[in-house]
Tab-separated table of C-alpha atoms (C1' of nucleotides) in Angstrom:
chain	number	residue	atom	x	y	z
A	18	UNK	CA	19.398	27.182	-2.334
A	19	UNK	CA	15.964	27.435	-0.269
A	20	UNK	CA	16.138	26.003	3.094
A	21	UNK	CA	13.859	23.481	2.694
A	22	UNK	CA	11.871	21.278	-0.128
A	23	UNK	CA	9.213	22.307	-2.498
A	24	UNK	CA	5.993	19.972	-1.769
A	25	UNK	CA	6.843	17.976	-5.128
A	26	UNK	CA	10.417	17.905	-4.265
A	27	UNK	CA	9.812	16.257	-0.567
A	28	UNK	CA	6.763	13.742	-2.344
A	29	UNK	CA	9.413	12.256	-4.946
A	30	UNK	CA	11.965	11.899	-2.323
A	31	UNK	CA	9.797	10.112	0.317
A	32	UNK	CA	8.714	8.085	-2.322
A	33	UNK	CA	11.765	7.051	-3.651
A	34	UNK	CA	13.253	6.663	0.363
A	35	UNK	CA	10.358	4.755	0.952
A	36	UNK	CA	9.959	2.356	-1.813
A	37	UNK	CA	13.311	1.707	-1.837
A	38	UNK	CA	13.079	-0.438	1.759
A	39	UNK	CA	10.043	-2.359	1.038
A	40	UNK	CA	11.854	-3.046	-2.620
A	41	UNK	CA	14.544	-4.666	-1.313
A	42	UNK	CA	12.750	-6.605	1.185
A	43	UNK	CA	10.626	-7.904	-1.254
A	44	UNK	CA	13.571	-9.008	-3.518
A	45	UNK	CA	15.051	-10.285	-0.673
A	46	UNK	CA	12.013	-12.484	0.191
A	47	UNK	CA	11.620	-13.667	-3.373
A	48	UNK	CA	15.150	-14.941	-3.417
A	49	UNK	CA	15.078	-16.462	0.088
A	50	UNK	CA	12.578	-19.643	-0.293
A	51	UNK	CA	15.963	-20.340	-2.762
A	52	UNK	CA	18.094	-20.359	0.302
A	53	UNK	CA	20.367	-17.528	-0.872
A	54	UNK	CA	20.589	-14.138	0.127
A	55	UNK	CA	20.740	-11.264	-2.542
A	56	UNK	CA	24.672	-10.509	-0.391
A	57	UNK	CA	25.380	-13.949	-1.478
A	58	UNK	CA	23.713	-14.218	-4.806
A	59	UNK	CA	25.799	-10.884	-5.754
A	60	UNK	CA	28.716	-12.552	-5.127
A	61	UNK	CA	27.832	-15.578	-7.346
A	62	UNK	CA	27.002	-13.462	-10.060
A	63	UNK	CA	30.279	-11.125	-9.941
A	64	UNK	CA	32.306	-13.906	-9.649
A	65	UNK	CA	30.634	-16.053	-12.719
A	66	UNK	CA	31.444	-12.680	-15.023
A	67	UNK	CA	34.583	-12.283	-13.771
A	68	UNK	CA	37.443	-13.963	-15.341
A	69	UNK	CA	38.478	-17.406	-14.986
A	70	UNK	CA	35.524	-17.160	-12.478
A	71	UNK	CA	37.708	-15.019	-9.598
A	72	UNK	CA	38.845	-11.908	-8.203
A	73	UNK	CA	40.483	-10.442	-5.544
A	74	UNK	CA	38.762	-9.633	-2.456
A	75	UNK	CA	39.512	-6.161	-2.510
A	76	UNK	CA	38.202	-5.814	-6.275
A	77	UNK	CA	35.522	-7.805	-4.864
A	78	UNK	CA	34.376	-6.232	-1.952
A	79	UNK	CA	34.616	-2.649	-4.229
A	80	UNK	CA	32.305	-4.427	-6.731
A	81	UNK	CA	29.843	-5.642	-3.957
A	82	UNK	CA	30.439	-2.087	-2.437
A	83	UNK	CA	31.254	-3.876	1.501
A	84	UNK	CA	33.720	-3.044	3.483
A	85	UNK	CA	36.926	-5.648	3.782
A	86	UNK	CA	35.575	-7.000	6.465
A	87	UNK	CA	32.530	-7.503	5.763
A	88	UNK	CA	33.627	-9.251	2.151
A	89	UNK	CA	35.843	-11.941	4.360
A	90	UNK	CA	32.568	-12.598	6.765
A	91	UNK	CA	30.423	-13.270	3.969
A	92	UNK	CA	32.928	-15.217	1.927
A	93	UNK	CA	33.354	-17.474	5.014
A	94	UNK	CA	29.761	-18.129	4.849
A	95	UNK	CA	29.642	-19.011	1.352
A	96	UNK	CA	33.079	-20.830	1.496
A	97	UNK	CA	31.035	-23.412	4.425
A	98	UNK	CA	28.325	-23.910	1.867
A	99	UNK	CA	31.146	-24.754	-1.105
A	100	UNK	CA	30.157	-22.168	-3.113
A	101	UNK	CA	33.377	-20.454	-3.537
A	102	UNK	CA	37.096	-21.294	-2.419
A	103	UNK	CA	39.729	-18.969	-1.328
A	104	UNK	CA	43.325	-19.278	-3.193
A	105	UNK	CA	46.073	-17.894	-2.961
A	106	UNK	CA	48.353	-15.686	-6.023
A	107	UNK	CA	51.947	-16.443	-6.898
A	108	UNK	CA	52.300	-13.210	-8.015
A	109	UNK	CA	51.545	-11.121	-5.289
A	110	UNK	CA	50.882	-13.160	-2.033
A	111	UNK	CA	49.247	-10.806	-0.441
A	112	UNK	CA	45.812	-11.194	-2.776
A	113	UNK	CA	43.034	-13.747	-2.066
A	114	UNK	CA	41.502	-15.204	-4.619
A	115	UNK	CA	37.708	-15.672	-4.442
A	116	UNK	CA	37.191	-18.558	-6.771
A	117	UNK	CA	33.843	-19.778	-7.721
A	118	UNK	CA	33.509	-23.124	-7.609
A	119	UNK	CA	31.414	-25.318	-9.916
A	120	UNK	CA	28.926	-26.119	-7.200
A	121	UNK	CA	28.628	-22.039	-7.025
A	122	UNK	CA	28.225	-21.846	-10.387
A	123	UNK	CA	25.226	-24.278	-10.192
A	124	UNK	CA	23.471	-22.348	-7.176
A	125	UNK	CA	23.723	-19.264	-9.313
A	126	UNK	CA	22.419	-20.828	-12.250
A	127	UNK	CA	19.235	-22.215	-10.224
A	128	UNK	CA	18.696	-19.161	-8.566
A	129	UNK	CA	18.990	-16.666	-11.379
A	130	UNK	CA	15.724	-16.570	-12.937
A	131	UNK	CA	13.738	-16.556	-9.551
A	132	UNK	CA	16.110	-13.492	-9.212
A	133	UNK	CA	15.149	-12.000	-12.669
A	134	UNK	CA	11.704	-12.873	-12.929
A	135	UNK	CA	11.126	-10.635	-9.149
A	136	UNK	CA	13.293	-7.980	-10.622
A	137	UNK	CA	10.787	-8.039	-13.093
A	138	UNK	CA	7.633	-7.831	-11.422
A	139	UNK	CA	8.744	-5.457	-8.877
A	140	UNK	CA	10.473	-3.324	-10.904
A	141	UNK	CA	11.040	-3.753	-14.765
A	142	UNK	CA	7.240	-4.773	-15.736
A	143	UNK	CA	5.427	-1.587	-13.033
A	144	UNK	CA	8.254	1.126	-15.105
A	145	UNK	CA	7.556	-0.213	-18.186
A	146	UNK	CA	10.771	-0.054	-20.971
A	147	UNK	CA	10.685	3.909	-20.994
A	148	UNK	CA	10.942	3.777	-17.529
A	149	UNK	CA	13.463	1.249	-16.672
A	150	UNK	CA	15.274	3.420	-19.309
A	151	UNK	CA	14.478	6.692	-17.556
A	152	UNK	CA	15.170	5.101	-14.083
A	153	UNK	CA	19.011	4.165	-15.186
A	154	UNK	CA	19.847	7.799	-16.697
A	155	UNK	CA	18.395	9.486	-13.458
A	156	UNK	CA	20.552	7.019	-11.283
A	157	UNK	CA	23.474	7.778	-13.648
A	158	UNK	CA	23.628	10.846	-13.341
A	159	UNK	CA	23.323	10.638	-9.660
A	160	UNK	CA	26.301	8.538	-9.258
A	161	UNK	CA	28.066	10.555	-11.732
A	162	UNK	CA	27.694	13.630	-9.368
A	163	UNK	CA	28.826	11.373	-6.449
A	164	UNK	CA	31.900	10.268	-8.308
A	165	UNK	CA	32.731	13.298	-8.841
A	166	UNK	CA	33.483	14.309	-5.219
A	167	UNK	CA	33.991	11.161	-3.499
A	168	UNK	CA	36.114	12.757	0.004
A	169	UNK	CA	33.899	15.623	-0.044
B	24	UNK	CA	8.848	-13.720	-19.434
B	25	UNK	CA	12.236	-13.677	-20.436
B	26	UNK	CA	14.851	-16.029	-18.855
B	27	UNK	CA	17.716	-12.549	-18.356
B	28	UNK	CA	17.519	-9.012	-18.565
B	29	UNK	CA	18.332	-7.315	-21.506
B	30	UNK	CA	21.757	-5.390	-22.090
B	31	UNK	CA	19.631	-2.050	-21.319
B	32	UNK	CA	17.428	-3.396	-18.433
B	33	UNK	CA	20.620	-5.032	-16.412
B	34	UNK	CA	22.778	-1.404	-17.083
B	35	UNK	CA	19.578	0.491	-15.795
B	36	UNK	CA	19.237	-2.449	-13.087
B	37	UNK	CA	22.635	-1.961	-11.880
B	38	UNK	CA	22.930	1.712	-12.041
B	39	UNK	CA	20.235	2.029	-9.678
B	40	UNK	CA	21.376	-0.843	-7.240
B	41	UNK	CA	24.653	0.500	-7.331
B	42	UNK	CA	23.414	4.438	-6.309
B	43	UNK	CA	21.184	3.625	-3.625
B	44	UNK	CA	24.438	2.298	-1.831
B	45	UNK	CA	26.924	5.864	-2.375
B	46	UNK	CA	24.246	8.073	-2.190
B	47	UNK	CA	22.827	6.818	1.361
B	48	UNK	CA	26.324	6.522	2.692
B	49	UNK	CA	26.790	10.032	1.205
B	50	UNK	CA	23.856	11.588	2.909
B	51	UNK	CA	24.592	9.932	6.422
B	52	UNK	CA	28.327	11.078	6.001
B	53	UNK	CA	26.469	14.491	5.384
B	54	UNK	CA	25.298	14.685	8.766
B	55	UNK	CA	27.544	12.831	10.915
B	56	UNK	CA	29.696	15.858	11.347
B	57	UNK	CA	26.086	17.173	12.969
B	58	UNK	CA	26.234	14.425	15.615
B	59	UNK	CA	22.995	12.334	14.360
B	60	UNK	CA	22.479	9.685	12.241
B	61	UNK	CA	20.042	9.691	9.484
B	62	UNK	CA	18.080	7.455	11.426
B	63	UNK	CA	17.565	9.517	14.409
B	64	UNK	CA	17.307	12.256	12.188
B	65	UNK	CA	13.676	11.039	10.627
B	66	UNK	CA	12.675	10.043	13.969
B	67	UNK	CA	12.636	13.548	14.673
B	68	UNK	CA	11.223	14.809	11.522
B	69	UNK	CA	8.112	12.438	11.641
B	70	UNK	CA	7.596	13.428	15.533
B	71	UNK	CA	7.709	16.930	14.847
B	72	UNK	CA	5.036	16.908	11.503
B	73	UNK	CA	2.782	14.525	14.141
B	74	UNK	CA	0.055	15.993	15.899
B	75	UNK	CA	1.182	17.152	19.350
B	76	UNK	CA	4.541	16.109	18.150
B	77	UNK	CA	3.751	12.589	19.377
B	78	UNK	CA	3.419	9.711	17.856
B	79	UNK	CA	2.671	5.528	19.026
B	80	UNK	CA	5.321	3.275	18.523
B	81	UNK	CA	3.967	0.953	16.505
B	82	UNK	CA	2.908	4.077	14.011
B	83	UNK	CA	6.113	5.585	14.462
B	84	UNK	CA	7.632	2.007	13.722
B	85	UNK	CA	5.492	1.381	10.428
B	86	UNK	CA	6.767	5.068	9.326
B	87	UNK	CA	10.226	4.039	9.659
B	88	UNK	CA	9.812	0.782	8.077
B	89	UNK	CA	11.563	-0.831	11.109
B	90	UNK	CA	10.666	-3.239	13.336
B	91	UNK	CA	8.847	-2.830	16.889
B	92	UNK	CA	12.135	-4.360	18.479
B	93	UNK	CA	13.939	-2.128	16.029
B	94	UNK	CA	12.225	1.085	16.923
B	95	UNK	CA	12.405	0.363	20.683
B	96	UNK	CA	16.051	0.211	20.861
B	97	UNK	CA	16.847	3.537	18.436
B	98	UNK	CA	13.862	4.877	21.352
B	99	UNK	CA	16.000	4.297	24.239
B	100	UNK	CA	19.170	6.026	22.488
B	101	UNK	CA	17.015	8.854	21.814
B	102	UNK	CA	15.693	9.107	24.857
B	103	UNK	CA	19.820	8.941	26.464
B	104	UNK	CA	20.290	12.202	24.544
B	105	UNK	CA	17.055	13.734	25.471
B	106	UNK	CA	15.513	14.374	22.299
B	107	UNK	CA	12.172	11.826	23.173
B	108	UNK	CA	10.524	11.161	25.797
B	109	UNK	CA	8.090	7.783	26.528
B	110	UNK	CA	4.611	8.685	27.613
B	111	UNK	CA	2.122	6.144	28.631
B	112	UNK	CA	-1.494	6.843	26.910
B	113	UNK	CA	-4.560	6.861	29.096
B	114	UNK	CA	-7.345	5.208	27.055
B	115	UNK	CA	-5.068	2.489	25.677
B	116	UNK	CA	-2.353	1.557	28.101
B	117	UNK	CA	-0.887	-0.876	25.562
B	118	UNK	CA	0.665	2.190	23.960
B	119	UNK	CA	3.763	4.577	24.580
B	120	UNK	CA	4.066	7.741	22.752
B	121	UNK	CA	7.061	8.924	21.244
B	122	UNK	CA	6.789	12.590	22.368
B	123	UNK	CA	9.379	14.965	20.821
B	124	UNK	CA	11.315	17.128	23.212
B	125	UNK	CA	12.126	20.521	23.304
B	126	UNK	CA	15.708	19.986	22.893
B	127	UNK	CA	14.771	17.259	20.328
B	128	UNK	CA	13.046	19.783	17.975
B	129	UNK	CA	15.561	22.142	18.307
B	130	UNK	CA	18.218	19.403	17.012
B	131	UNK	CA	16.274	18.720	14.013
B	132	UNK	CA	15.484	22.496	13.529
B	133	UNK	CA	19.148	23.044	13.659
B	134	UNK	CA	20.378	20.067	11.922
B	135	UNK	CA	17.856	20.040	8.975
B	136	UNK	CA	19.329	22.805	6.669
B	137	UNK	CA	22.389	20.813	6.161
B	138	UNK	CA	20.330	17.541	5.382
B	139	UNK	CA	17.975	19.420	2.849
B	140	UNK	CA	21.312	20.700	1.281
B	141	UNK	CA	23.138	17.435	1.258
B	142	UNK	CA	19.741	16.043	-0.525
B	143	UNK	CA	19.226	19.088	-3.039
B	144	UNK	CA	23.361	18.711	-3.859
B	145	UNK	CA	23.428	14.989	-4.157
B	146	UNK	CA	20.357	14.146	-5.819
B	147	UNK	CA	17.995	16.922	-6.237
B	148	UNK	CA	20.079	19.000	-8.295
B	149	UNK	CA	22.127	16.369	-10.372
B	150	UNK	CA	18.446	15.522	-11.499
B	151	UNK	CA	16.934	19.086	-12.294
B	152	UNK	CA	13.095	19.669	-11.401
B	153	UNK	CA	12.218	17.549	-14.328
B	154	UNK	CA	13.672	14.355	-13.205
B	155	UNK	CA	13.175	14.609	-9.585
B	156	UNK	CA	9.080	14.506	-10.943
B	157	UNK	CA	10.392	11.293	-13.147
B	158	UNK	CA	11.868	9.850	-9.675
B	159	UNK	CA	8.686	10.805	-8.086
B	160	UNK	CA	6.511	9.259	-10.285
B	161	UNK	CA	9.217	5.797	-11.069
B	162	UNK	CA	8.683	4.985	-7.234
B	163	UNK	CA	5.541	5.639	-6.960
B	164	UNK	CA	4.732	3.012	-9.873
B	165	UNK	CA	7.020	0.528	-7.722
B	166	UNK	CA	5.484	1.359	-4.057
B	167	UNK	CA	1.924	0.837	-5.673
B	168	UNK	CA	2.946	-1.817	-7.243
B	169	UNK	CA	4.232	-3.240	-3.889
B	170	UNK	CA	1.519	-2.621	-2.022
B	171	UNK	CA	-0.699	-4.360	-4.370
B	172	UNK	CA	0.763	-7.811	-3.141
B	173	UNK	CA	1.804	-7.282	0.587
B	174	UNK	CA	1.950	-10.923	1.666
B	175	UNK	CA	2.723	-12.519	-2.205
C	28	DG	C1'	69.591	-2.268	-1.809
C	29	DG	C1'	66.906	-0.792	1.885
C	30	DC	C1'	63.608	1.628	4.540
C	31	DG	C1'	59.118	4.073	4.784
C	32	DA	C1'	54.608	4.153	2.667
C	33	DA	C1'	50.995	1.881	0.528
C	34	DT	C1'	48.154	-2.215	-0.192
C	35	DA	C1'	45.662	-6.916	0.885
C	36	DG	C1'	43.554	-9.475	4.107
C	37	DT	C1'	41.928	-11.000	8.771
C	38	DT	C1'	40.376	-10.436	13.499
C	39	DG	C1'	38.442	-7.987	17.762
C	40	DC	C1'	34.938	-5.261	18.877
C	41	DA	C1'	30.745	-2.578	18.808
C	42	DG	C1'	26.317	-0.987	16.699
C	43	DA	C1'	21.990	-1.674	14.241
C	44	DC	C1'	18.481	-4.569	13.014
C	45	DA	C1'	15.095	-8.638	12.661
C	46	DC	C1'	12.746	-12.660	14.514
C	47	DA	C1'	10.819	-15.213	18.238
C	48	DA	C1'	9.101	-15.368	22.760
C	49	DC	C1'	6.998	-13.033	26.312
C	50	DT	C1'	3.797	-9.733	29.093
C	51	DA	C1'	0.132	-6.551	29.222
C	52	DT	C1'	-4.005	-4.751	27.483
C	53	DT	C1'	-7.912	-4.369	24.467
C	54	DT	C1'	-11.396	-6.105	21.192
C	55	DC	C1'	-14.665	-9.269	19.444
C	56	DG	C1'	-17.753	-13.235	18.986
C	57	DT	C1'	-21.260	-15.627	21.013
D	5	DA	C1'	-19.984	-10.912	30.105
D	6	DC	C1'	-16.392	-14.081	29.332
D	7	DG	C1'	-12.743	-16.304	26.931
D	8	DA	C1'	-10.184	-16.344	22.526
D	9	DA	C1'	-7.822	-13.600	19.396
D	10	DA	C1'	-5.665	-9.499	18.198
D	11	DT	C1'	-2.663	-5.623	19.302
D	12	DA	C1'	1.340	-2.796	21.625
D	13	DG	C1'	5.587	-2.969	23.461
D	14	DT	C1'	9.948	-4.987	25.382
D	15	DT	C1'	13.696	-8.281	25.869
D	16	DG	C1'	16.767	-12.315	24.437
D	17	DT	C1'	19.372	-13.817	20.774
D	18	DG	C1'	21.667	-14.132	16.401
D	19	DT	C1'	23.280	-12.003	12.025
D	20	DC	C1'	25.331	-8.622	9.267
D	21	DT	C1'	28.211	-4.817	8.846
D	22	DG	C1'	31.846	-1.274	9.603
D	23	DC	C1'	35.891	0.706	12.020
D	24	DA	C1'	40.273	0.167	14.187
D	25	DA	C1'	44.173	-2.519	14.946
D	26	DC	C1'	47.182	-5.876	13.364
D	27	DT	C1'	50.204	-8.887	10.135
D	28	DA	C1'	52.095	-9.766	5.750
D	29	DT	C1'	53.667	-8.362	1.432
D	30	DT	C1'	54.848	-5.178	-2.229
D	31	DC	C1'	56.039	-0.603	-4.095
D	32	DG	C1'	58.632	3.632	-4.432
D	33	DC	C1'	62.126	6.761	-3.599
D	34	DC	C1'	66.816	8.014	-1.945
DNA sequence: GGCGAATAGTTGCAGACACAACTATTTCGT
DNA sequence: ACGAAATAGTTGTGTCTGCAACTATTCGCC
């Protein structure tokens, strides 16, 4: 309840604020000689677990945490490069599908273990096993908290 | 050397990935009702730790993480709500400083309880004193790590 | 059954950011 | 001491993203 951080408290936060940027842009620039972005790649790989290789744009763009918007921008992009195809539902015709198509499914296929392998040595191999373990319980119970009051 | 991540290392993986998204959104929403932006907000907090509460651009920019262009333009809106000023240096006239205002340090001053609250209720406290150390220590593997191979 | 509310998706618009190109100034090698 | 290279900053441009507004469809309640 003290107004302001502990030294320890404000080094682990800058830390973790800071390492967070230059971790993504390094992923990022790992994955880009590939000619995919990680916004793309994330839709490749949600799609290729998902069944019959679709979903809905809304479930979608909740999985890839983006806005609408932002989810029928980026499909449009990936739809150009044939990646994935829109279609439409019988059941309820106001859904989208976003289908991956088998081209898609090759890209992601390609592209996966460049993804991996810098995942690993940016991340997984520095931590070590105990802490990739430790890293997903702290973030769990992180998002845990922020599920818990999400209109707060 | 593995081609995939393992069952533990993608749930720890994606826990993480899937965090850093809420809990940023969650800390901006934080202070939004304060009239600032997160970004802005730092801005202010590096100027006023900086000697003189000034600081170049192009250190200002590599605190930030964000590009020269990137810091000039969050500059100017600063500047529109009078919390920086631009001062030319006089034995380097390449240079501006970033010099904090008056009215700039009092925004911080005023806004920074409810930032240091929104960080100690959304992460700081979920994680208890020992696992804000763990986060400490996690990122500062990864930034080391990072740093080792700027230009890889 | 039918009308209001909720849901799915797209589009217009605006903001934030990076890269490339440019100017201005300083530093360094010879 | 001079010219090339490096450094600091800004501006032009394009991309990505979200919010608000809009249409279309479905759901729920009377």
């Amino acid at each position: 309840m003290t107004e302001w951080l502990t030294e320890r408290e404000q080094a682990s936060w800058r830390n973790f604020i800071m390492s967070v940027h230059d971790l993504m842009a390094a992923l990022e620039a790992d994955l880009a000689p590939h000619g995919i972005t990680m916004g793309d790649y994330e839709v490749l790989v949600w799609l290729s677990e998902a069944d019959e290789q679709r979903m809905r744009m809304c479930d979608l763009a909740g999985a890839l945490q983006l806005s609408p918007s932002g989810l029928t921008r980026r499909l449009d992009g990936m739809v150009r490069q044939g990646w994935v195809q829109r279609a439409s539902c019988s059941s309820d015709r106001r859904v989208a599908w976003a289908q991956l198509t088998d081209t898609g499914l090759q890209k992601m296929q390609q592209v996966a273990p460049a993804h991996v392998a810098s995942v690993r040595r940016h991340v997984l191999d520095p931590l070590g096993p105990k802490g990739v373990d430790q890293l997903g319980a702290l973030f769990g119970r992180v998002r845990d908290h922020l599920q818990a009051l999400p209109t707060a």
